[in-house]
XYZ file of C-alpha atoms in Angstrom:
730
model
C -59.700 68.720 -151.918
C -60.141 67.360 -148.404
C -62.198 68.918 -145.670
C -62.564 67.944 -142.035
C -65.784 68.401 -140.129
C -64.691 69.727 -136.763
C -66.296 68.839 -133.466
C -66.603 72.447 -132.459
C -64.762 75.670 -133.191
C -63.438 75.848 -129.654
C -59.962 77.275 -129.742
C -60.830 79.232 -126.605
C -61.406 76.052 -124.609
C -58.247 74.969 -122.868
C -57.706 71.236 -122.229
C -57.367 70.215 -118.568
C -53.904 69.852 -117.098
C -53.316 67.181 -114.464
C -51.015 67.884 -111.515
C -47.610 66.214 -111.752
C -45.193 64.792 -109.241
C -41.909 64.942 -111.112
C -40.049 63.278 -108.242
C -42.164 60.107 -108.368
C -39.863 57.298 -109.431
C -39.151 53.676 -108.573
C -36.460 51.150 -109.397
C -37.309 47.720 -110.790
C -34.571 45.229 -111.709
C -32.107 48.086 -112.104
C -34.440 50.179 -114.293
C -35.532 53.598 -113.026
C -39.175 54.254 -113.840
C -40.424 57.818 -113.539
C -44.188 58.091 -113.156
C -45.260 61.677 -112.616
C -48.934 60.675 -112.504
C -48.562 57.777 -110.073
C -50.420 59.870 -107.507
C -53.652 58.949 -109.315
C -53.261 55.392 -108.009
C -53.069 56.550 -104.387
C -56.427 56.061 -102.611
C -55.542 59.047 -100.406
C -55.641 61.221 -103.534
C -59.101 60.064 -104.674
C -60.556 63.549 -104.216
C -57.822 65.076 -106.370
C -58.356 62.410 -109.002
C -62.116 63.002 -108.973
C -61.570 66.717 -109.555
C -59.323 66.026 -112.537
C -61.757 63.460 -114.002
C -64.623 65.923 -113.684
C -62.558 68.576 -115.467
C -61.864 66.154 -118.303
C -65.531 65.200 -118.528
C -66.675 68.816 -118.629
C -64.123 69.595 -121.331
C -65.179 66.581 -123.423
C -68.869 67.429 -123.058
C -68.302 71.010 -124.209
C -66.111 69.906 -127.111
C -68.737 67.427 -128.327
C -71.722 69.717 -127.847
C -71.974 70.278 -131.587
C -72.426 66.552 -132.186
C -75.723 66.154 -130.290
C -77.929 66.228 -133.405
C -75.713 63.704 -135.160
C -75.730 61.486 -132.064
C -79.518 61.425 -132.068
C -79.551 60.467 -135.738
C -77.088 57.646 -135.091
C -79.094 56.393 -132.104
C -82.201 56.346 -134.307
C -80.301 54.368 -136.950
C -79.392 51.771 -134.326
C -82.978 51.596 -133.143
C -84.258 51.172 -136.710
C -81.681 48.438 -137.358
C -83.370 46.322 -134.681
C -86.887 46.773 -136.052
C -88.187 43.518 -137.574
C -91.079 42.637 -139.854
C -92.488 40.334 -137.203
C -91.303 38.942 -133.904
C -90.720 35.186 -134.177
C -92.682 32.933 -131.828
C -91.067 32.109 -128.477
C -88.344 29.491 -128.596
C -89.659 26.567 -126.588
C -87.354 24.208 -124.742
C -88.564 20.909 -123.333
C -87.023 19.907 -120.025
C -88.480 17.047 -118.034
C -92.266 17.199 -118.122
C -92.351 20.945 -118.896
C -91.891 23.244 -121.862
C -90.106 26.533 -121.029
C -90.129 29.734 -123.079
C -89.743 33.523 -122.885
C -92.076 36.118 -124.354
C -92.755 39.839 -124.122
C -95.696 41.368 -122.299
C -97.931 44.217 -123.425
C -95.999 46.555 -121.112
C -92.664 45.573 -122.639
C -91.402 43.381 -119.812
C -89.991 39.887 -120.261
C -92.097 36.951 -119.097
C -90.392 33.663 -118.290
C -93.036 30.966 -118.618
C -93.671 27.266 -118.723
C -96.486 24.829 -119.405
C -96.930 21.096 -119.010
C -95.536 19.194 -121.974
C -98.680 17.076 -122.191
C -100.876 20.176 -122.375
C -102.922 19.328 -119.298
C -102.069 22.478 -117.328
C -102.337 26.188 -118.198
C -99.370 28.481 -118.752
C -97.459 29.459 -115.632
C -95.608 32.782 -115.540
C -92.464 32.117 -113.512
C -90.840 35.565 -113.597
C -92.146 38.926 -114.789
C -89.253 41.383 -114.969
C -91.600 44.313 -114.293
C -92.829 42.662 -111.092
C -89.258 41.879 -110.074
C -88.414 45.547 -110.428
C -91.576 46.955 -108.825
C -91.789 44.559 -105.865
C -88.127 43.990 -105.050
C -86.135 46.744 -106.789
C -84.071 44.290 -108.840
C -83.254 43.704 -112.480
C -82.660 40.177 -113.750
C -79.234 38.986 -114.918
C -79.879 35.257 -115.356
C -82.000 32.426 -114.014
C -81.859 28.673 -113.518
C -84.489 26.002 -112.833
C -83.815 23.252 -110.296
C -83.651 19.691 -111.582
C -86.933 18.739 -109.911
C -88.555 21.825 -111.517
C -89.728 22.978 -108.109
C -87.526 26.036 -107.630
C -86.208 28.918 -109.730
C -83.066 30.865 -108.889
C -82.589 34.402 -110.222
C -79.307 36.273 -110.168
C -80.311 39.925 -109.769
C -78.795 43.363 -109.282
C -80.250 46.497 -107.687
C -81.897 48.891 -110.127
C -80.809 51.799 -107.897
C -77.233 51.286 -109.091
C -75.831 50.040 -105.773
C -74.426 47.010 -107.629
C -72.889 49.220 -110.317
C -69.219 48.521 -110.861
C -69.356 45.251 -108.932
C -69.420 41.769 -110.397
C -71.464 40.023 -107.723
C -75.226 39.646 -107.555
C -77.936 38.602 -105.172
C -79.657 35.254 -105.653
C -83.429 35.235 -105.267
C -85.099 31.835 -104.826
C -88.775 31.242 -105.606
C -90.881 28.114 -105.117
C -92.580 26.845 -108.278
C -94.590 24.406 -106.193
C -96.160 27.186 -104.152
C -97.329 29.835 -106.648
C -93.906 31.459 -107.016
C -93.508 32.132 -103.292
C -90.307 34.022 -102.484
C -88.236 31.640 -100.392
C -85.141 33.712 -99.611
C -82.411 35.950 -101.044
C -78.717 35.135 -100.771
C -76.134 37.934 -100.906
C -72.879 38.394 -102.822
C -73.165 35.491 -105.243
C -71.026 35.211 -108.366
C -72.422 32.017 -109.893
C -74.531 29.071 -108.744
C -75.844 25.637 -109.668
C -78.579 23.548 -108.082
C -77.922 20.299 -106.305
C -80.405 17.633 -105.285
C -82.697 17.557 -102.258
C -83.316 21.350 -102.128
C -79.647 22.300 -102.118
C -77.415 24.477 -104.218
C -73.781 25.476 -104.583
C -72.437 28.962 -105.274
C -69.130 30.693 -105.832
C -67.855 33.731 -103.945
C -65.485 36.479 -105.093
C -62.709 37.777 -102.872
C -61.561 41.404 -102.829
C -59.382 40.714 -105.899
C -62.442 39.692 -107.982
C -61.289 36.077 -107.903
C -63.867 33.339 -107.413
C -61.925 31.479 -104.757
C -64.424 29.309 -102.908
C -67.517 27.180 -103.407
C -70.209 27.152 -100.726
C -72.984 24.647 -100.010
C -76.483 25.932 -99.166
C -79.706 24.224 -98.089
C -82.645 26.172 -99.501
C -84.669 27.815 -96.772
C -81.858 27.726 -94.216
C -79.996 30.888 -93.133
C -77.059 31.771 -95.366
C -74.860 32.032 -92.276
C -75.134 28.241 -91.936
C -73.548 27.619 -95.347
C -70.250 25.757 -95.461
C -67.230 25.892 -97.744
C -66.822 22.698 -99.753
C -63.848 23.926 -101.781
C -61.372 26.744 -101.229
C -58.621 27.533 -103.738
C -55.641 29.178 -102.044
C -53.639 29.744 -105.242
C -54.395 33.383 -106.063
C -53.870 32.771 -109.778
C -56.787 30.312 -109.943
C -60.455 30.980 -110.599
C -63.004 28.397 -109.421
C -66.448 27.447 -110.703
C -68.947 24.638 -110.205
C -71.085 23.068 -112.926
C -73.078 19.894 -113.449
C -72.827 17.196 -116.092
C -75.595 17.119 -118.669
C -76.863 13.738 -117.447
C -77.130 15.246 -113.908
C -75.079 12.464 -112.352
C -72.046 14.507 -111.257
C -71.104 17.974 -110.078
C -67.817 19.347 -111.403
C -65.437 21.679 -109.581
C -63.203 23.599 -111.982
C -60.096 25.407 -110.744
C -58.551 27.187 -113.721
C -55.823 29.643 -114.526
C -55.646 31.292 -117.935
C -53.569 28.361 -119.183
C -54.204 25.382 -116.899
C -56.975 23.325 -115.325
C -57.625 21.149 -112.319
C -60.986 19.364 -112.137
C -62.683 17.497 -109.304
C -65.935 15.513 -109.586
C -68.401 14.206 -107.023
C -71.635 12.258 -107.336
C -74.738 14.454 -107.296
C -76.688 11.705 -105.558
C -74.334 11.924 -102.583
C -75.660 15.368 -101.656
C -77.701 15.364 -98.466
C -79.993 17.928 -96.894
C -77.636 18.739 -94.041
C -74.762 21.168 -94.557
C -72.747 19.129 -92.101
C -72.652 16.267 -94.615
C -69.205 15.827 -96.145
C -68.662 15.863 -99.910
C -65.849 13.776 -101.297
C -64.535 14.979 -104.667
C -62.107 13.101 -106.908
C -59.306 14.786 -108.859
C -59.117 13.788 -112.527
C -55.732 15.273 -113.429
C -53.387 17.420 -111.400
C -52.523 20.854 -112.669
C -49.872 21.180 -115.361
C -48.986 24.576 -116.774
C -50.171 24.780 -120.374
C -52.674 21.910 -120.051
C -56.428 22.548 -119.977
C -59.311 20.109 -119.748
C -63.102 20.254 -119.447
C -65.390 17.414 -118.415
C -68.875 16.021 -119.073
C -70.409 12.605 -118.402
C -72.414 10.088 -120.396
C -73.650 6.548 -119.624
C -70.855 5.269 -117.467
C -67.976 7.333 -118.805
C -66.524 10.798 -118.622
C -65.885 12.726 -121.832
C -62.925 15.101 -121.620
C -62.000 17.942 -123.955
C -58.281 18.506 -123.464
C -54.993 19.594 -124.969
C -52.983 17.348 -122.622
C -49.959 15.488 -123.929
C -50.218 11.722 -124.253
C -48.832 9.766 -121.285
C -47.630 12.878 -119.496
C -49.358 14.005 -116.307
C -46.261 15.542 -114.747
C -46.085 19.028 -113.303
C -43.587 20.164 -115.945
C -44.926 23.113 -117.933
C -45.878 22.510 -121.554
C -43.902 24.909 -123.713
C -45.851 24.754 -126.967
C -49.675 24.629 -126.957
C -51.165 21.346 -128.155
C -54.403 20.898 -130.132
C -57.579 20.007 -128.281
C -59.190 16.592 -128.716
C -61.927 14.522 -127.074
C -60.999 11.732 -124.668
C -63.048 9.236 -122.636
C -62.598 7.528 -119.275
C -64.696 5.104 -117.165
C -66.775 6.679 -114.386
C -65.109 4.487 -111.780
C -61.587 5.250 -113.075
C -61.625 8.868 -114.308
C -57.996 9.777 -113.642
C -55.937 10.868 -116.643
C -53.970 7.604 -116.877
C -57.206 5.964 -118.019
C -58.092 8.518 -120.720
C -58.555 7.064 -124.220
C -59.068 8.906 -127.546
C -62.670 9.514 -128.606
C -62.497 12.150 -131.354
C -59.723 14.178 -132.979
C -60.009 16.952 -135.568
C -57.780 17.910 -138.467
C -54.587 19.902 -138.036
C -56.203 23.073 -139.421
C -59.193 22.782 -137.057
C -59.629 23.702 -133.414
C -62.436 22.599 -131.132
C -64.403 25.466 -129.578
C -67.369 23.749 -127.946
C -68.868 20.315 -127.378
C -72.466 19.306 -126.659
C -73.311 15.780 -125.504
C -76.395 13.770 -126.513
C -77.314 10.130 -126.123
C -76.429 9.099 -129.678
C -74.498 12.130 -130.893
C -71.762 14.582 -130.013
C -71.977 18.081 -131.480
C -68.504 19.561 -131.970
C -68.167 23.233 -132.899
C -64.797 23.923 -134.525
C -62.965 26.654 -136.373
C -61.349 25.610 -139.657
C -58.789 28.194 -140.706
C -60.758 30.702 -138.670
C -64.165 29.848 -140.196
C -66.960 28.030 -138.296
C -67.739 24.359 -138.870
C -70.145 22.138 -136.908
C -69.341 18.414 -136.842
C -71.880 15.805 -135.738
C -70.264 12.642 -134.385
C -72.588 9.626 -134.466
C -71.763 7.576 -131.384
C -73.408 4.469 -132.809
C -71.872 4.407 -136.299
C -68.675 6.237 -135.206
C -69.047 8.478 -138.271
C -68.699 12.262 -138.625
C -70.889 14.626 -140.655
C -71.002 18.405 -141.095
C -74.035 20.652 -140.761
C -74.753 23.147 -143.569
C -74.373 26.626 -142.100
C -76.376 29.689 -143.149
C -74.942 32.612 -145.131
C -72.328 30.390 -146.714
C -70.547 30.069 -143.378
C -70.126 33.850 -143.059
C -71.532 33.760 -139.564
C -70.867 33.189 -135.901
C -72.097 29.896 -134.433
C -72.881 29.285 -130.770
C -74.779 26.396 -129.144
C -78.188 27.397 -127.855
C -79.739 25.831 -124.754
C -79.879 22.072 -125.365
C -80.999 20.561 -122.047
C -82.480 17.385 -123.513
C -80.089 14.457 -123.557
C -82.207 11.842 -125.353
C -82.877 13.714 -128.604
C -81.713 13.794 -132.213
C -82.045 17.573 -132.574
C -79.585 20.305 -131.681
C -80.182 24.054 -131.535
C -77.563 26.542 -132.643
C -77.517 30.352 -132.599
C -76.260 32.254 -135.617
C -75.503 35.851 -136.429
C -73.461 37.789 -138.959
C -72.458 41.440 -139.339
C -75.789 42.051 -141.135
C -78.006 39.291 -139.713
C -79.734 39.530 -136.356
C -79.193 36.564 -134.084
C -81.366 33.613 -135.041
C -81.834 30.074 -133.782
C -81.902 27.018 -136.018
C -82.780 23.494 -134.926
C -81.023 20.730 -136.856
C -81.834 17.054 -137.176
C -78.506 15.427 -136.352
C -79.498 12.152 -138.063
C -80.038 13.820 -141.429
C -77.857 16.940 -140.901
C -80.708 19.138 -142.138
C -82.403 22.206 -140.639
C -85.580 21.170 -138.879
C -86.968 24.429 -137.477
C -85.855 28.043 -137.228
C -86.566 31.217 -135.316
C -85.376 34.189 -137.328
C -86.041 37.911 -137.353
C -85.860 39.796 -140.654
C -84.843 43.455 -140.218
C -87.239 45.932 -141.803
C -84.555 48.421 -142.820
C -81.564 46.199 -143.643
C -81.324 43.821 -146.582
C -78.429 41.428 -145.871
C -78.088 40.820 -149.612
C -77.008 44.449 -149.971
C -73.808 43.813 -147.994
C -70.535 42.105 -148.771
C -68.435 40.156 -146.254
C -64.928 39.809 -147.626
C -62.068 37.742 -146.176
C -58.488 38.899 -146.716
C -55.042 38.032 -145.342
C -52.466 40.635 -144.365
C -48.792 39.581 -144.306
C -47.132 40.054 -140.918
C -43.891 38.563 -139.699
C -44.027 35.779 -142.285
C -47.612 34.918 -141.270
C -50.988 35.745 -142.785
C -53.301 37.722 -140.471
C -57.014 37.305 -141.267
C -58.935 40.515 -141.940
C -62.715 40.561 -142.350
C -64.160 43.465 -144.339
C -67.858 44.392 -144.189
C -69.327 46.955 -146.587
C -72.394 47.855 -148.607
C -72.175 46.368 -152.104
C -72.481 49.846 -153.593
C -69.223 50.879 -151.907
C -66.131 50.191 -153.965
C -62.896 49.689 -152.068
C -61.158 51.485 -154.913
C -62.990 54.652 -153.888
C -61.009 54.606 -150.612
C -64.038 54.782 -148.305
C -63.790 55.739 -144.633
C -62.879 52.624 -142.676
C -63.165 51.620 -139.032
C -60.768 48.920 -137.892
C -61.694 46.887 -134.803
C -59.159 44.918 -132.768
C -58.989 42.895 -129.553
C -56.264 40.238 -129.565
C -56.124 38.901 -125.995
C -57.043 35.934 -123.777
C -57.566 33.693 -126.808
C -60.919 35.410 -127.429
C -61.725 35.686 -131.147
C -62.994 38.934 -132.638
C -66.083 37.422 -134.233
C -67.857 38.728 -137.362
C -71.122 39.000 -135.445
C -73.985 41.471 -135.536
C -72.930 44.739 -133.901
C -75.767 47.215 -134.086
C -73.328 50.068 -133.437
C -71.685 49.337 -136.811
C -74.905 49.748 -138.803
C -74.951 53.598 -138.772
C -71.440 53.610 -140.219
C -72.266 51.008 -142.884
C -75.316 53.061 -143.853
C -73.017 56.072 -144.325
C -70.684 54.239 -146.673
C -68.058 53.096 -144.195
C -66.158 49.826 -144.279
C -65.784 47.836 -141.053
C -62.480 45.927 -140.860
C -61.973 43.247 -138.209
C -58.278 42.634 -137.564
C -57.883 39.087 -136.224
C -54.463 39.626 -134.662
C -52.377 37.196 -132.647
C -53.458 36.976 -129.025
C -57.011 36.182 -130.112
C -58.250 32.652 -130.672
C -59.222 32.801 -134.346
C -56.571 30.323 -135.507
C -56.166 28.159 -132.425
C -54.001 28.042 -129.341
C -50.822 28.772 -131.288
C -52.368 32.008 -132.529
C -53.294 32.926 -128.971
C -49.846 32.040 -127.600
C -48.242 34.099 -130.354
C -49.779 37.274 -128.917
C -49.579 36.936 -125.150
C -46.897 37.271 -122.499
C -43.467 37.686 -124.060
C -45.110 37.738 -127.506
C -47.619 40.505 -126.803
C -45.981 42.988 -129.153
C -46.986 40.666 -132.006
C -50.591 41.793 -131.501
C -49.500 45.369 -132.167
C -47.325 44.334 -135.088
C -50.238 42.425 -136.660
C -52.606 45.370 -136.258
C -50.200 47.735 -137.976
C -49.665 45.146 -140.706
C -53.427 45.005 -141.277
C -53.580 48.802 -141.502
C -50.613 48.867 -143.854
C -52.269 46.170 -145.985
C -55.414 48.263 -146.452
C -53.380 51.376 -147.216
C -51.061 49.670 -149.703
C -54.048 48.093 -151.458
C -55.417 51.592 -151.924
C -58.646 50.632 -150.159
C -58.458 53.575 -147.751
C -56.118 56.403 -146.763
C -54.635 57.531 -143.446
C -57.067 60.463 -143.473
C -59.976 58.017 -143.732
C -58.840 55.234 -141.379
C -60.105 55.034 -137.794
C -59.395 52.435 -135.138
C -61.063 51.222 -131.955
C -60.427 48.769 -129.138
C -62.025 47.863 -125.825
C -60.180 46.947 -122.602
C -57.209 44.768 -123.650
C -57.963 45.805 -127.232
C -57.381 49.377 -126.090
C -53.835 48.401 -125.162
C -53.210 47.223 -128.726
C -54.672 50.459 -130.110
C -52.651 52.629 -127.724
C -49.420 50.824 -128.568
C -50.153 51.118 -132.304
C -50.709 54.876 -131.955
C -47.337 55.183 -130.249
C -45.559 53.324 -133.041
C -47.325 54.527 -136.177
C -49.758 57.375 -135.520
C -49.462 58.374 -139.179
C -51.644 55.418 -140.196
C -54.779 56.728 -138.478
C -56.984 59.812 -138.428
C -59.054 58.910 -135.359
C -59.097 56.406 -132.519
C -61.550 55.466 -129.775
C -60.473 53.496 -126.719
C -63.079 52.238 -124.243
C -61.963 51.269 -120.695
C -58.472 50.749 -122.151
C -55.782 48.721 -120.390
C -53.099 51.280 -121.254
C -50.865 51.096 -118.162
C -50.231 47.352 -117.863
C -46.880 47.845 -116.162
C -48.329 49.735 -113.180
C -51.223 47.279 -112.967
C -49.054 44.145 -112.995
C -46.618 45.724 -110.512
C -49.507 46.189 -108.058
C -50.353 42.855 -106.399
C -53.169 44.412 -104.385
C -55.176 45.270 -107.498
C -58.048 42.982 -108.489
C -57.077 40.230 -110.954
C -53.345 41.044 -111.033
C -52.297 37.549 -109.961
C -54.995 35.895 -112.079
C -53.669 37.786 -115.113
C -50.042 36.685 -114.698
C -50.313 33.975 -117.355
C -51.554 36.552 -119.859
C -49.140 39.430 -119.242
C -46.274 38.118 -117.111
C -44.915 38.884 -113.642
C -42.877 42.097 -113.970
C -42.433 42.508 -110.215
C -40.380 39.318 -109.944
C -39.165 38.601 -113.472
C -36.782 41.125 -115.108
C -37.541 39.743 -118.580
C -41.283 40.213 -118.090
C -40.668 43.746 -116.844
C -38.596 44.594 -119.916
C -41.169 43.036 -122.263
C -44.139 44.974 -120.886
C -42.041 48.129 -120.717
C -41.302 47.765 -124.429
C -44.941 47.959 -125.597
C -46.974 49.526 -122.755
C -48.858 52.543 -124.165
C -48.271 54.699 -121.069
C -44.515 54.038 -121.052
C -43.889 54.665 -124.744
C -45.625 57.923 -125.572
C -43.889 60.081 -128.148
C -44.918 63.344 -129.726
C -47.387 62.263 -132.394
C -47.576 65.472 -134.372
C -43.916 65.950 -135.195
C -44.327 65.317 -138.936
C -48.068 65.198 -139.668
C -51.538 65.837 -138.318
C -52.067 63.753 -135.215
C -54.989 61.343 -134.885
C -57.921 62.588 -132.828
C -58.529 60.326 -129.822
C -61.614 59.656 -127.709
C -61.162 57.766 -124.440
C -64.028 56.537 -122.266
C -63.853 54.935 -118.840
C -65.908 53.876 -115.836
C -65.211 55.429 -112.459
C -66.233 52.195 -110.685
C -64.367 49.882 -113.047
C -62.849 47.018 -111.051
C -61.055 45.436 -114.007
C -59.323 48.452 -115.557
C -59.045 51.099 -112.881
C -60.031 54.565 -114.066
C -56.568 55.860 -113.212
C -55.127 53.883 -116.146
C -56.780 55.896 -118.931
C -56.524 59.042 -116.751
C -52.725 58.709 -116.497
C -52.402 57.919 -120.187
C -54.497 60.912 -121.233
C -52.615 63.240 -118.863
C -49.209 62.154 -120.188
C -50.458 62.158 -123.784
C -51.552 65.777 -123.392
C -48.154 66.786 -122.118
C -45.815 64.611 -124.183
C -47.915 63.583 -127.180
C -48.677 67.037 -128.518
C -52.305 67.450 -127.458
C -51.965 70.505 -125.233
C -52.737 72.951 -128.053
C -56.446 73.756 -127.963
C -56.313 75.252 -131.457
C -55.212 71.980 -133.062
C -57.679 70.185 -135.340
C -56.694 66.962 -133.603
C -58.477 66.488 -130.320
C -57.866 64.336 -127.270
C -61.117 63.848 -125.359
C -61.529 61.878 -122.150
C -65.059 61.086 -121.005
C -65.166 59.154 -117.698
C -68.574 58.058 -116.407
C -68.059 58.100 -112.674
C -70.894 55.822 -111.517
C -70.296 53.003 -113.995
C -68.113 49.912 -114.167
C -66.235 47.996 -116.853
C -69.265 46.935 -118.893
C -71.325 50.112 -118.657
C -71.652 50.622 -122.413
C -73.296 47.235 -122.915
C -76.675 48.011 -121.342
C -78.528 50.054 -118.769
C -79.156 53.746 -118.346
C -77.006 56.776 -117.767
C -77.699 60.287 -116.614
C -77.042 63.895 -117.518
C -76.812 64.975 -121.149
C -76.852 61.339 -122.254
C -79.968 60.271 -120.347
C -81.623 57.183 -121.813
C -80.217 53.951 -123.155
C -76.621 53.525 -122.018
C -75.628 51.377 -124.986
C -77.029 53.788 -127.578
C -75.523 56.795 -125.809
C -72.037 55.340 -125.589
C -71.877 54.128 -129.178
C -73.658 57.063 -130.815
C -71.032 59.312 -129.234
C -68.173 57.199 -130.576
C -69.674 57.009 -134.063
C -70.362 60.742 -134.143
C -66.759 61.321 -133.095
C -65.490 59.152 -135.958
C -67.758 60.774 -138.539
C -66.816 64.309 -137.516
C -63.098 63.604 -137.404
C -62.513 61.425 -140.457
C -61.943 63.361 -143.675
C -64.520 63.317 -146.436
C -63.937 64.021 -150.102
C -65.487 67.352 -150.957
């Protein structure tokens, strides 16, 4: 016998109905597209849209009222999952003649400190986050120390929420030579890097959220005196400025989603006058499909690239090539002088590179699993570091500012291990020191991480399963499947505290590593983007079918979730095979890609062309997006079985996925998908948070009935929704 725990016996509550404009249609490449909810995109109708969003929010809040106790229990489970037996000592990083570290204060704030490496001077507190908040009304996003260790730059946002929904910050500069004196604050900064001689460079976003220019600033001078040193006119390109690890060069990167163009200039050429000219040299002109990233070491540039050999033309590269390391003399850095330095095996892909005097650390994925290779520059030999947890982990380089050292620091986490830092001796390939936190209430040995492959289209799609060892897959436990599958970003098996309450309740977490992500290299990414985007959906459904055919779960016990572009994959899967799933949660979902990519005035539309296509100008791209777009392919889900319950969340100030996207999808789904009946056990709930942006569930506070920690509130609601909607065996 199966029973369903309902959200609330609320057959008297009627779901909101959005106004329709049945005459709203447009013609693209001979196709007539009717969009009865297009009015939601019209800025002149913002008041009408706000009214509808508020109705949806009120309805969702009333329908979930019975879950409040469960939400509190889930939030407590997340809090307990982060409790440790003891806090490890601060991780100290030597840079120049100082040792830097972060620690907590008695009041709970974060203290960013340093002391002299020779121990001759007392500790100096550089930034106290409580003081930053109390004195200036800011919260800290990130900070950077100048190369002469005399200045600290802090990217900050207003705690009053006036930065909410935006992606720019203010930059506060403090003197470390003068007792932390506040020097000045620069406005509307996206990213920055210090130069020499009390200078810095920063990037600026335009109204399309594209970093399009780099500006040059002399510290202490008015910001109005700053000059542009680089302006990228191509509205598909995103610019950034970095510095080589040996501090000899600054690097200007102008990238699209599938191409690079890099300029370098000598850091020593920077003067103290903004009227000074800066001459930058191009390493390789842009070629569609070719990416490259640059560092510098003792007279030569080191380049990570997938460029073809002896081809620097402007002809697009059709098939993605593997990345490898190249080298070029400092005086002759152009691509015609690049020579091979290090290649990896065919089943490996390079993810990251860290330069040292005698070593190169290369982080790779081998058949989707992490491997860290140490290349000895003296002996020309390669070795591998032993990874914790048998390689069932996520590996990321930690801060490694020292160049002349034989140690490297790496960060590790797993689905049941909190993030830890391990320092390795690269000469012996052995762990040298570690900073780990042992959870009080979670024993990692009690959990199983299982790797499977689901057949799809003649390929094998990796699936990672996480479960408590007491849970047998043969018992068909409730299962939550996560998916992303876009931009070449892998869905990593990392620690997600929001998954712990489900694991504690006997759930299985399934990570579907579908095409479009980067788990298996650039080919895997290319296989799920642009004209191949529907492969991401096909792979997800193949993973679900694999679990069902194995008998490891049932449709009544399978839930699914996706964020942003992952929400598109979930929405498309629900259109095609709703019978596979009992519940779904979509957060800030990109569910109307056709309207978004047909709107050149929207932020990031042009930047995203390489990922999704150009439907306004290309009939084939229009037809492709039209074929999988969730909003354009809704069908009645309940024709032959119980429909999945769906929870949709969104941010009213979201600049990446406009709130009208999920609003339109929900409105059409109510009308055409079978969710207009309030008496149905399957619910469609839409919970927009009007004063938040794209990343609002990651941190911060919220208001109203969910006052407190924004992360805990958002995820406890989603988990409570899954638990109350997924069937349990009586």
